[in-house]
XYZ file of C-alpha atoms in Angstrom:
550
model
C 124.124 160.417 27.048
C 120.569 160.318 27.297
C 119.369 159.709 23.459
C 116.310 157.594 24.418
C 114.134 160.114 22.231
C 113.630 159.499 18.643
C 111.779 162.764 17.279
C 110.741 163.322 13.853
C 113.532 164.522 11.208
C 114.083 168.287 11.376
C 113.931 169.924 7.993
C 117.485 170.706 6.350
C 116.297 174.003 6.660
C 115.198 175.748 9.543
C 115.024 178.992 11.882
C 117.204 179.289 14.835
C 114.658 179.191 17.499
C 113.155 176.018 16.014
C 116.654 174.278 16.146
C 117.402 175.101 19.198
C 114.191 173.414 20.507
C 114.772 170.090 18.080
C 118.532 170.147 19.325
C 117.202 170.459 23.154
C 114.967 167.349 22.035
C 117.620 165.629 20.445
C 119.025 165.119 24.025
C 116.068 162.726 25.221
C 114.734 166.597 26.929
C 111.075 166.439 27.232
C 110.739 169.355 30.297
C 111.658 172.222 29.788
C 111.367 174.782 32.340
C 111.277 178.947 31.910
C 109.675 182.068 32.148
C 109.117 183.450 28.295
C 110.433 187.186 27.207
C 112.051 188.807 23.740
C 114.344 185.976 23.165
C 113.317 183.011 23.948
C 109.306 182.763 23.646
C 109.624 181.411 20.388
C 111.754 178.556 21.309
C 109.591 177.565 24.130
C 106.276 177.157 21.481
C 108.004 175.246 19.325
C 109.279 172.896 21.629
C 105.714 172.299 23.131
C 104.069 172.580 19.666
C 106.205 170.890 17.644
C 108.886 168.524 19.431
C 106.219 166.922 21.363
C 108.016 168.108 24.869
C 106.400 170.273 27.937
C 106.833 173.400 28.660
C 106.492 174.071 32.317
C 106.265 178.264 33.310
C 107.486 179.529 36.190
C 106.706 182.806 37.679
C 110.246 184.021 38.102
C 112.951 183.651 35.761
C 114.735 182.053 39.172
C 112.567 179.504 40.118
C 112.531 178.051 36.699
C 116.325 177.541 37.232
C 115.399 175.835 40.741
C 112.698 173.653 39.361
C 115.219 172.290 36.872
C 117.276 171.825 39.529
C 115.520 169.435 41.441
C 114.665 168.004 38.263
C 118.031 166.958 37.798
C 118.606 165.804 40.907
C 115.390 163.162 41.437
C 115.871 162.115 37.897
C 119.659 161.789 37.777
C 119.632 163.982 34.171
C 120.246 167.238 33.070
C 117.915 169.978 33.711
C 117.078 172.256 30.981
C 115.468 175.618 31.954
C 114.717 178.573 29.511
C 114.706 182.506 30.160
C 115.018 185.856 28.134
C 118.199 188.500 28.768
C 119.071 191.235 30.767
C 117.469 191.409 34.426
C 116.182 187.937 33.335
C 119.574 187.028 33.985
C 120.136 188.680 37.077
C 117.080 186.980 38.903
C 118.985 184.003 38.018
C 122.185 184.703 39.960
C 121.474 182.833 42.902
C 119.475 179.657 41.621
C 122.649 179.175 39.282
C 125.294 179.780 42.309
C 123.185 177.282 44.337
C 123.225 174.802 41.287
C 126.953 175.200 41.341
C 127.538 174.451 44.829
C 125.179 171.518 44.733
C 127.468 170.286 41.924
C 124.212 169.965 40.259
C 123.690 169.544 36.103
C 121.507 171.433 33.989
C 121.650 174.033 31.040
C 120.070 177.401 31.169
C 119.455 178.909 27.728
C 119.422 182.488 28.199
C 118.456 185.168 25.666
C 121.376 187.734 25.204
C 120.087 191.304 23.677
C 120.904 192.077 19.675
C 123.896 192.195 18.697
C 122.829 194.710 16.476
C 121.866 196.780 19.762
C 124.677 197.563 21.799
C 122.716 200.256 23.803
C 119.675 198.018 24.401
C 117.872 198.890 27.573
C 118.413 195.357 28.956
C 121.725 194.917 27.628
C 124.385 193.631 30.285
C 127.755 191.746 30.101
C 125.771 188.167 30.278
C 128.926 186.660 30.577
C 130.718 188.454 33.545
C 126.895 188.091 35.328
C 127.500 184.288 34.759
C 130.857 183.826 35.683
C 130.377 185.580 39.100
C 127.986 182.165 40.196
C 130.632 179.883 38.963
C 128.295 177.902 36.149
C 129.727 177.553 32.880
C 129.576 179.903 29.673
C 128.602 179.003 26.180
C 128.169 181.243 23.245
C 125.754 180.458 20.832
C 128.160 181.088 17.928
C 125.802 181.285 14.810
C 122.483 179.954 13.508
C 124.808 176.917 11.378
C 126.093 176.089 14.874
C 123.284 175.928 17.052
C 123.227 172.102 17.386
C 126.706 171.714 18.326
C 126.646 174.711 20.562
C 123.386 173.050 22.397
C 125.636 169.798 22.846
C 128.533 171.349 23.899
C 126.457 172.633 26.709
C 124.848 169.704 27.510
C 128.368 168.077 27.577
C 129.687 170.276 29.662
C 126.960 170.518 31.939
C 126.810 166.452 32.960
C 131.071 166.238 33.047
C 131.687 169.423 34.880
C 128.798 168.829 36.873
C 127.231 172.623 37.433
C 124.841 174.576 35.224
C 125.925 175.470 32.164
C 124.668 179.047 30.623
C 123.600 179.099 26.737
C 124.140 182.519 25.975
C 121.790 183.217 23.154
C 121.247 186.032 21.475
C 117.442 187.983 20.175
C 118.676 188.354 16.556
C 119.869 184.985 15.500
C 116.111 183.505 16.540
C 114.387 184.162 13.125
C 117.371 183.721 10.721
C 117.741 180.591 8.865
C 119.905 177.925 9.325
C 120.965 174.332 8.690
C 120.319 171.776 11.048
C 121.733 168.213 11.672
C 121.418 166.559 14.561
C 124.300 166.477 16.764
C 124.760 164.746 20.125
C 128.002 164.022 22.079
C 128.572 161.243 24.336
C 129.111 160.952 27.772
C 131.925 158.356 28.611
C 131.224 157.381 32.098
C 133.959 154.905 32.580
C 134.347 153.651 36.454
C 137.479 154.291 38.219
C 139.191 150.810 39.110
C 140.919 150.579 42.266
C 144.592 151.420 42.076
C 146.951 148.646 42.889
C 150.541 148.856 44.811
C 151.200 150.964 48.213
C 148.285 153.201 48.055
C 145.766 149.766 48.312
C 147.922 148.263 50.555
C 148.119 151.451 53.147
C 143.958 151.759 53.096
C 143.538 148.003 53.744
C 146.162 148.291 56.511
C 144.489 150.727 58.178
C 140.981 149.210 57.802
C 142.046 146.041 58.606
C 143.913 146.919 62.069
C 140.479 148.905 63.118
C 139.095 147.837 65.936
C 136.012 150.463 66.286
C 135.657 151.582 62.815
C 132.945 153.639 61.038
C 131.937 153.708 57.388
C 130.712 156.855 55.958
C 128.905 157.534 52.821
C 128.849 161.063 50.821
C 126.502 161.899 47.771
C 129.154 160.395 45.482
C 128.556 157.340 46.723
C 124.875 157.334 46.381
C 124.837 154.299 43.837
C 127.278 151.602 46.374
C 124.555 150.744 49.028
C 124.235 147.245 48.556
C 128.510 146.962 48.163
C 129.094 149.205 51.012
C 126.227 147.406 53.667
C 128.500 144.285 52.298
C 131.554 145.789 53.608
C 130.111 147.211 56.636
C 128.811 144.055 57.413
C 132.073 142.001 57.442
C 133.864 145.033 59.348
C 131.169 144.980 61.638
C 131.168 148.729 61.321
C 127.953 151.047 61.573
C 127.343 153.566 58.927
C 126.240 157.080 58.420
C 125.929 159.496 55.662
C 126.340 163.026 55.014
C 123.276 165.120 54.896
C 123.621 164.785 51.229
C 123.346 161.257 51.433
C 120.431 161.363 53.991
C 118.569 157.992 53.785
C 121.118 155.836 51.771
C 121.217 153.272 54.682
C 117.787 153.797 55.806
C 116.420 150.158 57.532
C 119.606 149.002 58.255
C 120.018 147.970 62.126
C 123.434 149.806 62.220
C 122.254 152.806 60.587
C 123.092 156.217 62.358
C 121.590 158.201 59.602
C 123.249 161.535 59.546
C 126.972 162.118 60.504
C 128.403 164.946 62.285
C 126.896 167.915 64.021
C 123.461 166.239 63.374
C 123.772 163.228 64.507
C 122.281 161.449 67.481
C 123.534 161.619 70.971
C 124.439 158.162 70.735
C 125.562 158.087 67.275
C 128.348 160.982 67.892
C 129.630 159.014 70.892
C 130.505 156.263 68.563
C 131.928 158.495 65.916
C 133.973 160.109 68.810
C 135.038 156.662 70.413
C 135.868 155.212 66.420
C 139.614 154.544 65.749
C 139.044 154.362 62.197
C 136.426 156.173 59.383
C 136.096 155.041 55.836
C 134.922 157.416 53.957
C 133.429 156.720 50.349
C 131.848 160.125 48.104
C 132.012 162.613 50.950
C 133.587 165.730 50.827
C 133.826 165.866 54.473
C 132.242 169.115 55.169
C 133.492 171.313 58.232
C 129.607 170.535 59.726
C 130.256 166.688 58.950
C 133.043 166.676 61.070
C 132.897 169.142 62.996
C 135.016 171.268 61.866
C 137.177 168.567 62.183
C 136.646 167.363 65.875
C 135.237 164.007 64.805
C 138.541 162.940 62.929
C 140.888 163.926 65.477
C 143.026 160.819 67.133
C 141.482 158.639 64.310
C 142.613 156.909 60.977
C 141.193 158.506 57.908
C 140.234 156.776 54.555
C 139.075 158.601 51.675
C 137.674 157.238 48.550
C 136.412 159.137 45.893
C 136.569 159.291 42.034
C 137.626 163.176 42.161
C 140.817 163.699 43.368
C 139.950 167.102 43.719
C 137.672 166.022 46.774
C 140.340 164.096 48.424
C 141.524 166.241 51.658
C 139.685 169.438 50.484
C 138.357 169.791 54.188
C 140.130 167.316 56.323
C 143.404 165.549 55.087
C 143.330 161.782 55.237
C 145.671 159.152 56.407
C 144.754 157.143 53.637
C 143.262 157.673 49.823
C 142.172 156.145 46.896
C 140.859 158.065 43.738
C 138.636 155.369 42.627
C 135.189 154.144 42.408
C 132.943 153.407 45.717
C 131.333 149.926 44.693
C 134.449 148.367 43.261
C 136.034 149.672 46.036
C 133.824 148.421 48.605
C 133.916 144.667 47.302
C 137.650 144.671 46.921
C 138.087 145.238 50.416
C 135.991 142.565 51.308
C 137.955 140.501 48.952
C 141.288 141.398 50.322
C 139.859 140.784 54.030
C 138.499 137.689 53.261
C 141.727 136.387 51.518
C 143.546 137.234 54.905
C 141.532 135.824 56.826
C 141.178 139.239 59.125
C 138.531 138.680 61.851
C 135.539 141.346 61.807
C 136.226 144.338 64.571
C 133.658 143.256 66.826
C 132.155 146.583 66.815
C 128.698 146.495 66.211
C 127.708 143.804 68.750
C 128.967 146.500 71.440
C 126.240 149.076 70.129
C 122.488 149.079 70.804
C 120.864 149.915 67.713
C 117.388 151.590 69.408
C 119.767 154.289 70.438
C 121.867 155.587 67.400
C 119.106 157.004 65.625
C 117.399 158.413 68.568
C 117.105 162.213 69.076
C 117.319 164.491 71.859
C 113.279 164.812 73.181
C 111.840 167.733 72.911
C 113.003 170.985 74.881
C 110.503 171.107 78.578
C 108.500 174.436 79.343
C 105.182 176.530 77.878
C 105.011 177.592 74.417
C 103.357 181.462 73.689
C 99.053 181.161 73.520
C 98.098 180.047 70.369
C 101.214 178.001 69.342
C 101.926 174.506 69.001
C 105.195 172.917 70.197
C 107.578 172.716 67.080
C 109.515 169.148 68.318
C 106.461 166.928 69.242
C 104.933 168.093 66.041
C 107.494 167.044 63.781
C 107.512 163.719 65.314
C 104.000 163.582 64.868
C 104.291 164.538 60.845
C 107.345 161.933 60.459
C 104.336 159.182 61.512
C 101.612 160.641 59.272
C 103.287 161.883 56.071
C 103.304 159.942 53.027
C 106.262 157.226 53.393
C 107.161 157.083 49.495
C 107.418 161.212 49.585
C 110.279 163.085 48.585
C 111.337 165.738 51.035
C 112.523 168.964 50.267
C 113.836 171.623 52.934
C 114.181 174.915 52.661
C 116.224 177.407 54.336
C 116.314 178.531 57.863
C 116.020 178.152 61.370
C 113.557 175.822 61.393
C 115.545 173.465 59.077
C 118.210 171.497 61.126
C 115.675 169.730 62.723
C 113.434 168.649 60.209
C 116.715 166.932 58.618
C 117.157 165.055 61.563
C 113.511 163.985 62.828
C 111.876 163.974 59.031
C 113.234 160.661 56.775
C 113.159 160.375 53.315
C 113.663 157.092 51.005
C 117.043 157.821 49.561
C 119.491 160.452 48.181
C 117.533 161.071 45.419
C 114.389 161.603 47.641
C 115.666 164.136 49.326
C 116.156 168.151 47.798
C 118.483 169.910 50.098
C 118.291 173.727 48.915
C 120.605 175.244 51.462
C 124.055 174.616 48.717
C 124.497 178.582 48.806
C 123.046 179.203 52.520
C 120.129 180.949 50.511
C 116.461 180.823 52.012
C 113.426 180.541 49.958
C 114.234 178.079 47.248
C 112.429 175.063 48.477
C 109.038 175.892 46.349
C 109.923 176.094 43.136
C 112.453 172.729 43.829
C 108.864 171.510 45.676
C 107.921 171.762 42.198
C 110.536 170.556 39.680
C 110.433 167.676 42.523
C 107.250 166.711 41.476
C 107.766 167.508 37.927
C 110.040 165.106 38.268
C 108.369 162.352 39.728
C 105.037 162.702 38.907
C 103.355 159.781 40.607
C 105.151 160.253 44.264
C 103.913 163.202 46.816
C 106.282 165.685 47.548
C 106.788 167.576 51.275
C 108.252 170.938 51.650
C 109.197 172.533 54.797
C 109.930 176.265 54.634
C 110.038 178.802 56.930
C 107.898 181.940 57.338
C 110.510 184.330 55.698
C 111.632 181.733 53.040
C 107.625 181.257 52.408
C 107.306 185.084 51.769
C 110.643 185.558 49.448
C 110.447 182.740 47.389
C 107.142 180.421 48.160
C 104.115 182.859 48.100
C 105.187 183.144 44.188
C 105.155 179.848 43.309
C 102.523 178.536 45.254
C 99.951 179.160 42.105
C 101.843 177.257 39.794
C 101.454 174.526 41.919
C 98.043 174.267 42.186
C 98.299 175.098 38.455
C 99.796 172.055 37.692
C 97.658 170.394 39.894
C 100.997 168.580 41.750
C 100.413 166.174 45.071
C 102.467 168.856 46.907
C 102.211 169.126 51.080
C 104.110 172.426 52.381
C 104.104 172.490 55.834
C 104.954 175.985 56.818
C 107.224 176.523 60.283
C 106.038 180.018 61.163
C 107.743 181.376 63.956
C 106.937 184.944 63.371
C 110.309 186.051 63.043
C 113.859 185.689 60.976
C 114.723 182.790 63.455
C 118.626 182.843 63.403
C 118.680 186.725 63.607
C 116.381 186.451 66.404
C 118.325 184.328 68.470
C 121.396 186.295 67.901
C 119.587 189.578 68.808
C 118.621 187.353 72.357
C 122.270 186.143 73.145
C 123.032 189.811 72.956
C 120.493 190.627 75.305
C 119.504 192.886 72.593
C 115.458 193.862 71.771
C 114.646 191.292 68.770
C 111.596 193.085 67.294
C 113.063 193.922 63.801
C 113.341 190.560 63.177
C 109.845 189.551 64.069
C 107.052 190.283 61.882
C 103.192 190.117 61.562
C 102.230 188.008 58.555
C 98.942 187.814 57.111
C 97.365 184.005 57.478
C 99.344 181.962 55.219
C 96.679 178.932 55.465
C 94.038 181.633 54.258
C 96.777 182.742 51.410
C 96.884 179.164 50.337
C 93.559 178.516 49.824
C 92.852 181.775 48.111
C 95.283 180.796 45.631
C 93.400 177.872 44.731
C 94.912 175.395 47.248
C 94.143 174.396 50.822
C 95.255 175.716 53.928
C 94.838 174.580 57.516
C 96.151 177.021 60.600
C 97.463 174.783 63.324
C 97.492 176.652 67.193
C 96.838 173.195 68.887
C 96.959 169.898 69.170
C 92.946 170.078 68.228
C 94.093 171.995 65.096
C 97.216 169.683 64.372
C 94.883 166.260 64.217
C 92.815 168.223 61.964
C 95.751 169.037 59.925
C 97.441 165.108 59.921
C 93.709 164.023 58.841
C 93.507 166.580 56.023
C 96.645 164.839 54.662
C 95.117 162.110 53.927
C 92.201 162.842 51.639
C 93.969 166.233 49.916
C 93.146 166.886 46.455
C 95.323 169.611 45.953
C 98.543 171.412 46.849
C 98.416 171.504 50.681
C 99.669 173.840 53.126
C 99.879 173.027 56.929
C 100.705 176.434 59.354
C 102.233 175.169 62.175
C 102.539 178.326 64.313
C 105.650 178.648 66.456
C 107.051 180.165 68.962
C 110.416 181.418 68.481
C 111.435 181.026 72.044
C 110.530 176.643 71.237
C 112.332 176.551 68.204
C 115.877 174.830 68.634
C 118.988 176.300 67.589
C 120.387 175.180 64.077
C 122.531 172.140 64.995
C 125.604 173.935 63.029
């Protein structure tokens, strides 16, 4: 539990809004995202007045929930995000499903209407809202429980590992209470490796491999160093889910992404493996291709959730236990045997596995820049310590594959629910986040427009190190191309946006139109001496721009 915070004593007696706000403290909290309304304004003031925290506003009740999101996610803590009830709620619906399917914790204390009011004009069945996205429900019982309600939420929220709702209601905020602080702990004891025929069938199978592969999930995020060990004395190359983009990053046997994004070279040696260890991955249908990559091949699953364990793809071979320990007692095991390494890796050339297709040949449409050769160009001039974040679309496939980021943690993935524009306000909670470290966001044209052009302000507001570059191709991309297989007219999906570098500069940042390669060195040279939130229009064709690699 994260009780690193030591605020001053609340008073034995106190109002409900200003306990909820120590209690939220209490928890080592010192962000707290929201949008203010009716029920929850009050809470937000004192926590900024009086706990000594920082309230950061959003301009949707939505993108406070994403910001907290991302928050979670770079620091490895629970987000806390704050809104009022009703249709406050309701914008929530997908930020919170997306938070789910990320598996991502945070708490969202949410206003509920009077109980004294059943026919409030904003009244709704918070609950049923909530349990539609799959995050948790907790009731703020009554102003004498607030502190253990707040904990059970935060409880629930880091062991369950989805947002957890706070379901709080107008009336209870000025009425008086007790308070004494409560926190629960967190017991994060590591899974040991099981002993007996379960062990002894996984190092069998490992063991025997002559071409095997090592892949790494989310949920193994915190193994590198024990996994590179094992891969090492396997002589196996490693990948990661998308998830886990960047976990192996400068290692010679790195093939960065595994399955329908990988490498030309990297998916022939997936295809020609005999054996893949997995460790944390869930083994998506688009990791393996909807199961084409583990055909004719040994499977080995580790993971601490047993609920993980052949969800997608059943193994040959599984362990519920931790990735590390794991890792080295394999090695220990193989070393005790005396099994010789597979030989594998000397057979590969490492210049190869994480090379890309080039880009596609032929013209782009006057006035656009090709969309390949300028990603390329970005990956060379972008900050190297950034985090990345992606938004939805077209576009995105291949900035996953020819963009890098650090690590795991480095990169915010906002496509959990298939949802476009959520990558601003996770831009943000990003940088929130990490505060000293520039943060990139690519987003789309119609992902810009839903969810981006709102935020945009608050960036500059908070004055973040933020660089958006903006893949406009005119059009709803992966409509478009259906419209085309069809040999069907695409013009409802293409549209005629106003300037978005002019839009970004009249909102108080900067914003520089790119139609050339004149206009993209321009662009790559503002990057370095930006003062404020950035955004780079790369316009597109929407003939150029690849198909998602799906």
């Amino acid at each position: 539990m994260y009780d690193d915070a030591q605020p001053a004593q609340a008073p034995a007696k106190t109002h409900v809004h200003q306990a909820i706000a120590q209690a939220v403290r209490d928890h080592g909290i010192d962000r707290l995202f929201g949008l203010m309304g009716d029920a929850n304004l009050f809470i937000a003031d004192h926590f900024a007045r009086a706990c000594g925290g920082r309230f950061i506003p959003a301009a949707h009740e939505g993108s406070s929930v994403l910001m907290a999101l991302a928050w979670a996610h770079v620091t490895g803590r629970v987000g806390v995000a704050t809104i009022t009830h009703g249709p406050a709620l309701t914008n929530c619906v997908t930020a919170l499903t997306e938070g789910v399917r990320g598996q991502i914790p945070m708490v969202l204390m949410a206003g509920d209407t009077p109980v004294s009011n059943p026919r409030h004009l904003q009244g709704i069945n918070q609950r049923e809202v909530v349990a539609a996205t799959g995050a948790g429900f907790e009731q703020l019982r009554s102003p004498d429980t607030v502190a253990r309600d707040v904990a059970r939420a935060m409880y629930r929220a880091q062991v369950e590992r989805r947002p957890v709702v706070l379901n709080m209601p107008a009336d209870f905020m000025w009425q008086e209470a007790r308070y004494e602080r409560h926190v629960l702990s967190v017991f994060e004891t590591r899974s040991y490796v099981p002993e007996g025929d379960a062990l002894d069938q996984a190092l069998g199978m490992v063991a025997s491999a002559r071409r095997p592969v090592i892949l790494a999930g989310s949920g193994a995020s915190g193994a590198r160093a024990q996994i590179l060990r094992l891969a090492e004395r396997l002589e196996a190359p490693v990948a990661t889910t998308l998830k886990a983009k960047g976990l192996f990053r400068g290692h010679p046997y790195d093939m960065d992404i595994f399955g329908t994004l990988s490498t030309p070279a990297a998916y022939d040696v997936i295809a020609k493996s005999d054996c893949i260890l997995c460790f944390g991955a869930g083994l998506h249908d688009f990791t393996t291709d909807r199961g084409k990559l583990t055909e004719g091949k040994r499977l080995v699953q580790v993971d601490t959730d047993p609920r993980a364990i052949g969800r997608s793809v059943h193994p040959d071979a599984a362990l519920v236990a931790d990735a590390g320990l794991t890792a080295d007692n394999f090695v220990h095991w193989l070393d005790e045997a005396e099994i010789p390494a597979s030989g594998f890796t000397p057979e590969l050339d490492p210049q190869t596995l994480r090379a890309h297709a080039p880009a596609p040949k032929g013209a782009v449409a006057e006035g656009c820049i090709k969309y390949v050769p300028a990603l390329e160009r970005l990956e060379q001039a972008l900050p190297q310590d950034r985090i990345l974040v992606s938004d939805g679309g077209r576009f995105m496939t291949e900035v996953w594959c020819r963009i890098s980021a650090p690590g795991p943690r480095s990169f915010v993935n906002t496509a959990n629910f298939g949802s476009i524009g959520l990558g601003m306000p996770e831009a943000i909670g990003a940088a929130i986040a990490a505060p000293d470290r520039p943060v990139v966001l690519f987003s789309g044209d119609g992902g810009f427009m839903m969810g981006g052009l709102t935020e945009f302000n608050t960036a500059v507001r908070l004055k973040q190190d933020l660089i958006v570059i903006l893949c406009n191709d005119s059009a709803y991309g992966a409509e478009h191309i259906q419209f085309l297989d069809r040999q069907m007219d695409p013009a409802l999906t293409e549209f005629d946006w106003p300037c978005f570098a002019d839009v970004a500069t009249s909102l108080g940042g900067r914003g520089v139109l790119v139609r050339s390669e004149a206009d993209l060195q321009k662009a790559l040279a503002a990057i370095e001496v930006r003062d404020r939130p950035l955004l780079i229009e790369l316009r597109l064709d929407p003939h150029d721009v690849p198909r998602m690699r799906m």
